Short mmCIF file of C-alpha atoms in Angstrom, two decimals:
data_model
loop_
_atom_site.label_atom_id
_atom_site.label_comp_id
_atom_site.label_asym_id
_atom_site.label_seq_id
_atom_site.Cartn_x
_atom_site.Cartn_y
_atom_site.Cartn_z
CA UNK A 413 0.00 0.00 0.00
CA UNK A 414 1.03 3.54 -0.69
CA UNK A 415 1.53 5.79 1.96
CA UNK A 416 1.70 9.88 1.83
CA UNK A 417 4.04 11.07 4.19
CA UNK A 418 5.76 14.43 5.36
CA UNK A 419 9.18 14.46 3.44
CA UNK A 420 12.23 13.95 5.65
CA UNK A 421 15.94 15.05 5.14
CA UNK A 422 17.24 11.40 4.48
CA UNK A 423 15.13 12.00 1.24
CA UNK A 424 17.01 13.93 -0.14
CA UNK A 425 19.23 10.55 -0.79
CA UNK A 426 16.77 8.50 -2.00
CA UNK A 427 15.14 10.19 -4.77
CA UNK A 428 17.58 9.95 -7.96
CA UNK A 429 14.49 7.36 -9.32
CA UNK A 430 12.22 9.96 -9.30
CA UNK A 431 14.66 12.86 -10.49
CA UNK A 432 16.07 11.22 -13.34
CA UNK A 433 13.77 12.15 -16.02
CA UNK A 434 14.10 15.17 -18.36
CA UNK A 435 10.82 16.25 -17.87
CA UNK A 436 11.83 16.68 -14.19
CA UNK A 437 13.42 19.95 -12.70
CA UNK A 438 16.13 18.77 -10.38
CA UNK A 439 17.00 22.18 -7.24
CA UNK A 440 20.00 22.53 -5.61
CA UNK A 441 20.37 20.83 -1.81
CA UNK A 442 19.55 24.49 -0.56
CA UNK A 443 16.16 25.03 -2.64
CA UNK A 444 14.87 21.40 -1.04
CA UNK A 445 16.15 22.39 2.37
CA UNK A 446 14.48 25.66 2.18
CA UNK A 447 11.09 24.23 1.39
CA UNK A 448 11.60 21.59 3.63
CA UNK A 449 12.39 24.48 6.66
CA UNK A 450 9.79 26.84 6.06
CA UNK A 451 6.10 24.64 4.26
CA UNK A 452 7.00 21.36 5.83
CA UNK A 453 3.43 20.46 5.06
CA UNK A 454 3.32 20.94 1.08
CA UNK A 455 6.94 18.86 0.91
CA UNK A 456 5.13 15.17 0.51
CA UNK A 457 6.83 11.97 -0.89
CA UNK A 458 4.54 8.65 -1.71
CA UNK A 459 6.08 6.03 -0.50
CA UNK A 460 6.06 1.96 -1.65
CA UNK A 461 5.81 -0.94 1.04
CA UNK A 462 9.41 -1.65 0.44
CA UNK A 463 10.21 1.95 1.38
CA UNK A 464 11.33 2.96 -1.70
CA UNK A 465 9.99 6.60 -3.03
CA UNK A 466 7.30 6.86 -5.76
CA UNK A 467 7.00 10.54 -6.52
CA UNK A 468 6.64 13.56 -4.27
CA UNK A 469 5.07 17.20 -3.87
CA UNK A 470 7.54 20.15 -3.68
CA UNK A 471 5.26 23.08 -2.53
CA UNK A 472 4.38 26.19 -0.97
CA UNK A 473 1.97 29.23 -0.57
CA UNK A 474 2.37 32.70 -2.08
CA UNK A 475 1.13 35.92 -2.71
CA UNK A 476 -1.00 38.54 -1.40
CA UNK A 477 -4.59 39.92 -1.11
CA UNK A 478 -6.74 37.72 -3.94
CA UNK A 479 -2.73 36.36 -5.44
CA UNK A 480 -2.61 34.83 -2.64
CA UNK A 481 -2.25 30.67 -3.96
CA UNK A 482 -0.57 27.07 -3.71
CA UNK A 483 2.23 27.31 -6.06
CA UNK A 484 3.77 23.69 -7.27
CA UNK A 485 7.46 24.24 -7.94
CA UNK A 486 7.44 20.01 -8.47
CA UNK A 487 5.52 17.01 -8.49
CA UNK A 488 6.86 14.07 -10.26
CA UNK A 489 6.65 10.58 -9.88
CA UNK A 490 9.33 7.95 -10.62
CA UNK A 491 9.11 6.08 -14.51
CA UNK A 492 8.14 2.82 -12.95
CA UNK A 493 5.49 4.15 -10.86
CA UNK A 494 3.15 6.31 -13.49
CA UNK A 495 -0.04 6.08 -14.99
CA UNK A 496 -0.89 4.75 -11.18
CA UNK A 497 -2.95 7.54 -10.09
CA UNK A 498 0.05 9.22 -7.67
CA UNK A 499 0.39 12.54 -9.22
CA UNK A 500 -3.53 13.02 -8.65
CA UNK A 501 -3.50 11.57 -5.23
CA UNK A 502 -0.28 14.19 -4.82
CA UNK A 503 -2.16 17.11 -6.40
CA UNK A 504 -5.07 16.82 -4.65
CA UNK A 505 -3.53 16.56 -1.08
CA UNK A 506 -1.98 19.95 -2.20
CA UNK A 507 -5.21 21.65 -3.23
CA UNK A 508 -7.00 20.72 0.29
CA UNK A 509 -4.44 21.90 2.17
CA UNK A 510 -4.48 24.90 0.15
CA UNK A 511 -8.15 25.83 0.66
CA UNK A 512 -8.50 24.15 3.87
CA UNK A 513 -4.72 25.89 5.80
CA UNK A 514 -3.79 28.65 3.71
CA UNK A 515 -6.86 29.76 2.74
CA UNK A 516 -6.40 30.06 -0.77
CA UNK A 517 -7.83 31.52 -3.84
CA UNK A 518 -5.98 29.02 -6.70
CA UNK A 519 -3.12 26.73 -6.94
CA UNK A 520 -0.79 27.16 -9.76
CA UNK A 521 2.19 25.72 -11.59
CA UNK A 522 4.22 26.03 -14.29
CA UNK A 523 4.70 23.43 -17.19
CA UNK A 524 7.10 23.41 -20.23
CA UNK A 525 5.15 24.04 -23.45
CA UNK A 526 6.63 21.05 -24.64
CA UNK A 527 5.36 18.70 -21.67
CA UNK A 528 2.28 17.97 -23.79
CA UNK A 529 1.52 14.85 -21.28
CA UNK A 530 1.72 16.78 -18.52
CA UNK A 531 -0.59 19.81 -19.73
CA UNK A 532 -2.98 17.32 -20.73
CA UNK A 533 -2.95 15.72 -17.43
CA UNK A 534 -3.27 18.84 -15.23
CA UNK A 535 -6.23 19.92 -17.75
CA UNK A 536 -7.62 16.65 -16.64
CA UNK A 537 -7.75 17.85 -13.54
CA UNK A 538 -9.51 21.19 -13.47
CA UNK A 539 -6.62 23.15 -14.37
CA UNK A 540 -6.32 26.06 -17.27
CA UNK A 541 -3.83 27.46 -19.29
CA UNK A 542 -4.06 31.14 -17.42
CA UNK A 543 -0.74 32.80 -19.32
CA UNK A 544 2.21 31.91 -21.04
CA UNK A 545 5.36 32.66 -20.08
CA UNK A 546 8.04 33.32 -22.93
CA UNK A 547 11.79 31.68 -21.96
CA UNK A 548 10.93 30.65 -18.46
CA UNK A 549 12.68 27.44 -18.58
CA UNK A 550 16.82 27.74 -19.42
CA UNK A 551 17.96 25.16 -22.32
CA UNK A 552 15.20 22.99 -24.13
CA UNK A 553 13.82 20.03 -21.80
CA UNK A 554 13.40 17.37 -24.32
CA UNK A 555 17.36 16.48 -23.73
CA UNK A 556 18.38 13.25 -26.50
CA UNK A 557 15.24 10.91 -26.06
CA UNK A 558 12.49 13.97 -26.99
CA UNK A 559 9.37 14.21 -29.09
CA UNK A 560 9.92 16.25 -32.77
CA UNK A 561 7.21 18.83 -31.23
CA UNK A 562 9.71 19.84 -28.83
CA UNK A 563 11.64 21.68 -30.97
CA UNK A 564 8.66 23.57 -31.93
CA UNK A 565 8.39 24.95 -28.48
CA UNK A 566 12.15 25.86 -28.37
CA UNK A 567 13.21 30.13 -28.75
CA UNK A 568 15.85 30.52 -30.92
CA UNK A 569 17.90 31.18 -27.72
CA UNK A 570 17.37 27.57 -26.65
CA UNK A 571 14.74 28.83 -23.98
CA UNK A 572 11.62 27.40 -23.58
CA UNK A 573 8.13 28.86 -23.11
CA UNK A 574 6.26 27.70 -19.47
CA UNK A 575 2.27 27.41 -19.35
CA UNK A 576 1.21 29.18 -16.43
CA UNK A 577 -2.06 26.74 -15.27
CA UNK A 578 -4.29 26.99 -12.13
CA UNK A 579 -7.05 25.38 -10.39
CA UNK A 580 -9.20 28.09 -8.46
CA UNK A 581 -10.41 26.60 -4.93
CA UNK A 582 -13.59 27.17 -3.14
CA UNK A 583 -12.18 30.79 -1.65
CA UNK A 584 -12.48 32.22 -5.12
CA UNK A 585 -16.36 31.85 -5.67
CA UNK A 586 -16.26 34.00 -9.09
CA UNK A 587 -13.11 32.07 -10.57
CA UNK A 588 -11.37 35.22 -11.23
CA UNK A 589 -8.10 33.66 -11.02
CA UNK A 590 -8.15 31.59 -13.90
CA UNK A 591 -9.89 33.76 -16.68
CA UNK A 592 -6.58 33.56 -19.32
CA UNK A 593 -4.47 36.42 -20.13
CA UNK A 594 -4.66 37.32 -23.82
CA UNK A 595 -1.13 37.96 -24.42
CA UNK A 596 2.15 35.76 -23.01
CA UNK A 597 4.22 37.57 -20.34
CA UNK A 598 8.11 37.66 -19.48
CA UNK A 599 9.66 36.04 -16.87
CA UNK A 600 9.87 39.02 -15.02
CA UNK A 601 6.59 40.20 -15.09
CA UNK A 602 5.57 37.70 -12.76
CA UNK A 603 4.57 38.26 -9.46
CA UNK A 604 6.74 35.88 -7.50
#
């Protein structure tokens, strides 16, 4: 059986399964620490019976006055362990304890253009494509083993455009936070 647990330090040396995947943004040992340190609760790992790690939820909350959201800076689950259900049972977890602690009006994340899987996955789950986000991601994602399409999402500077998608939660009764922008921002027009 599957269990959802707080992530723990000694994590940090267990999850090379789960990180070694293109698709999957790998932080530095301080970015993990930090989230680890200061939303302890949106930091989740899935575990297997044998102990080994599934996926996990790298998380926190953000923003201010009707910004103020669940923000997914990861949630990936290992190769052998998709198409199991684990990224909605990790998504989910997220968005209660984003209406039901912080209080929030949406939950958001950002996806590579390219990551056509993924958008159509989070779509599947109530998300929308609210902006997109011209050369958020550094270097194209799609690394040797990549789909042809990739390379249509690819700037000429090797950059790579980000969907901005969010859920709205209960706290934003008129769904406000997910009517789409109708033109793609820069990286540093956004607000955190």
């Amino acid at each position: 059986m599957t269990t959802i647990r707080p992530f723990e330090m000694s994590d940090l040396f267990k999850f090379n399964n789960i990180n070694l995947d293109h698709l999957t943004e790998t932080f530095n040992m301080p970015f993990y620490l930090t989230y680890l340190s200061t939303w302890p609760e949106a930091f989740t790992v899935a575990q297997a019976p044998d102990s080994s790690l599934m996926g996990y939820m790298l998380a926190k909350a953000e923003g201010v006055g009707t910004l103020w959201h669940g923000h997914v800076s990861a949630v990936t689950v290992a190769p052998t362990y998709r198409r199991l259900g684990l990224a909605r049972v990790l998504m989910d977890d997220l968005e209660r304890f984003s209406e039901q602690v912080y209080n929030a009006y949406f939950v958001d994340l950002f996806v590579r253009a390219s990551n056509k899987l993924a958008i159509e996955m989070y779509e599947k789950f109530g998300y929308v494509k609210y902006r997109r986000v011209l050369g958020y991601y550094s270097g194209g994602g799609g690394g040797e083993e990549h789909d042809d399409d990739v390379d249509d999402d690819l700037n000429a500077d090797g950059s790579e455009d980000a969907w901005d998608m969010r859920k709205a939660l209960k706290r934003d009764v008129e769904k406000l936070s997910i009517i789409p922008l109708d033109h793609p921002v820069l990286p540093g027009d956004l607000e955190w």
